[in-house]
Amino acid sequence: MDYIVCFDIGGTFIKFGLLDRNGKMIFKDKAMTPKSNLQKSLPEFLVKRVKLLQNDFQIVGIGISSCGLINHERGEVLFSNNLPGYSGMKLAEILFNQLQLPVSVENDVKSACLGEMWKGAIQGKRNVVFLTLGTGIGSTIVIDGKIVNGSHHLAGELGHTVIVSEGRPCGCGRKGCYERYAATSALVNDFIEEKKKHGEVVERISGEEIFKLVTEEDPIALSVYKKFIRFISIGLTNVVHLLNPEAIIIGGGITEHADQFIQDINIELKKEIMPIYNQGNIVYPSHLGNDAGLYGACYILLKKLNKLQV
């Protein structure tokens, strides 16, 4: 049996796994992402893992899902603000030169979207928008079964569409970006600020913990949560009217075990969109969770090897 080694490179962790050509996950693990001398330490980490697996498995390729802006045709990292020293790395070329194996490299959100199309929530759908809510908002647009990359592989940045004129400053340099109001980090920051207004200091809390407070009907959590849902729906209304997708899939840790969250978004969205667009629920949670990027990396590599019919 042929196997593919897949990596999902993030700012904190590198998840890695071994999958067969049918998309069956043989095993998975994760390790801390190197933080220094990345041009040397990161390829060394990846090569070491592949060589260890080659002792026991017939490895036919390497699939990589990565944070940052990626030129998937060249397998090159165009820019990454999460990992200093990562921008400009010709990752596919480096790994091929050391291992003589085919390598594919794609952006992590696009990889996760493809993973969901192959084995998850988007199977059988051809017009879809996929979002991940976290520190920011990652997004991918699929039209007629193909990811929209744009002329310079930069298309689909819904997180940096403005929904509030002269609003909150964003790391991209603009103000009022969607992710400053609808990312998990926005929910957390708003909750902490509201607590401060009520004389309470909260130093750290997660989106999942705020959701738990919502279910317990904590008044501050409920107030912040309702605004959060409202902002999410504003951005998704624009998506629905612009692209008319079959489905909008939301991933990220915040969506795990959060059925009510998805239901609340659908309820609010139906209030906002024009009636002709209202064909029932359109927002659904990711099925593959944090493994979606690994499945997507495998899918892309199999396509590259012509071992997957699409």
mmCIF file with all atom_site columns, C-alpha atoms in Angstrom, residues 68-72 76-79 106-107 110 139-141 147-160:
data_model
loop_
_atom_site.group_PDB
_atom_site.id
_atom_site.type_symbol
_atom_site.label_atom_id
_atom_site.label_alt_id
_atom_site.label_comp_id
_atom_site.label_asym_id
_atom_site.label_entity_id
_atom_site.label_seq_id
_atom_site.pdbx_PDB_ins_code
_atom_site.Cartn_x
_atom_site.Cartn_y
_atom_site.Cartn_z
_atom_site.occupancy
_atom_site.B_iso_or_equiv
_atom_site.pdbx_formal_charge
_atom_site.auth_seq_id
_atom_site.auth_comp_id
_atom_site.auth_asym_id
_atom_site.auth_atom_id
_atom_site.pdbx_PDB_model_num
ATOM 1  C CA . GLY A 1 68  ? 0.553   31.971 5.552   1.00 0.00 ? 68  GLY A CA 1
ATOM 2  C CA . LEU A 1 69  ? 0.018   33.034 1.969   1.00 0.00 ? 69  LEU A CA 1
ATOM 3  C CA . ILE A 1 70  ? 1.116   30.200 -0.294  1.00 0.00 ? 70  ILE A CA 1
ATOM 4  C CA . ASN A 1 71  ? 1.894   29.886 -3.988  1.00 0.00 ? 71  ASN A CA 1
ATOM 5  C CA . HIS A 1 72  ? 0.724   26.299 -4.346  1.00 0.00 ? 72  HIS A CA 1
ATOM 6  C CA . GLU A 1 76  ? 6.502   28.508 -1.823  1.00 0.00 ? 76  GLU A CA 1
ATOM 7  C CA . VAL A 1 77  ? 5.564   30.507 1.278   1.00 0.00 ? 77  VAL A CA 1
ATOM 8  C CA . LEU A 1 78  ? 4.866   34.031 0.028   1.00 0.00 ? 78  LEU A CA 1
ATOM 9  C CA . PHE A 1 79  ? 4.256   35.588 3.436   1.00 0.00 ? 79  PHE A CA 1
ATOM 10 C CA . GLU A 1 106 ? -1.123  24.766 0.156   1.00 0.00 ? 106 GLU A CA 1
ATOM 11 C CA . ASN A 1 107 ? -2.556  27.338 2.550   1.00 0.00 ? 107 ASN A CA 1
ATOM 12 C CA . LYS A 1 110 ? -7.678  26.055 1.600   1.00 0.00 ? 110 LYS A CA 1
ATOM 13 C CA . SER A 1 139 ? -11.719 31.742 4.424   1.00 0.00 ? 139 SER A CA 1
ATOM 14 C CA . THR A 1 140 ? -11.875 29.947 1.114   1.00 0.00 ? 140 THR A CA 1
ATOM 15 C CA . ILE A 1 141 ? -14.339 30.248 -1.752  1.00 0.00 ? 141 ILE A CA 1
ATOM 16 C CA . ILE A 1 147 ? -11.052 26.866 -5.124  1.00 0.00 ? 147 ILE A CA 1
ATOM 17 C CA . VAL A 1 148 ? -10.910 30.495 -6.227  1.00 0.00 ? 148 VAL A CA 1
ATOM 18 C CA . ASN A 1 149 ? -7.246  31.548 -6.011  1.00 0.00 ? 149 ASN A CA 1
ATOM 19 C CA . GLY A 1 150 ? -7.268  34.871 -7.851  1.00 0.00 ? 150 GLY A CA 1
ATOM 20 C CA . SER A 1 151 ? -4.563  36.275 -10.079 1.00 0.00 ? 151 SER A CA 1
ATOM 21 C CA . HIS A 1 152 ? -1.836  36.151 -7.408  1.00 0.00 ? 152 HIS A CA 1
ATOM 22 C CA . HIS A 1 153 ? -3.152  33.369 -5.114  1.00 0.00 ? 153 HIS A CA 1
ATOM 23 C CA . LEU A 1 154 ? -4.605  35.959 -2.714  1.00 0.00 ? 154 LEU A CA 1
ATOM 24 C CA . ALA A 1 155 ? -8.370  35.578 -3.246  1.00 0.00 ? 155 ALA A CA 1
ATOM 25 C CA . GLY A 1 156 ? -10.884 34.798 -0.506  1.00 0.00 ? 156 GLY A CA 1
ATOM 26 C CA . GLU A 1 157 ? -9.754  37.040 2.367   1.00 0.00 ? 157 GLU A CA 1
ATOM 27 C CA . LEU A 1 158 ? -13.235 37.615 3.782   1.00 0.00 ? 158 LEU A CA 1
ATOM 28 C CA . GLY A 1 159 ? -11.764 38.448 7.177   1.00 0.00 ? 159 GLY A CA 1
ATOM 29 C CA . HIS A 1 160 ? -10.419 41.670 5.726   1.00 0.00 ? 160 HIS A CA 1
#
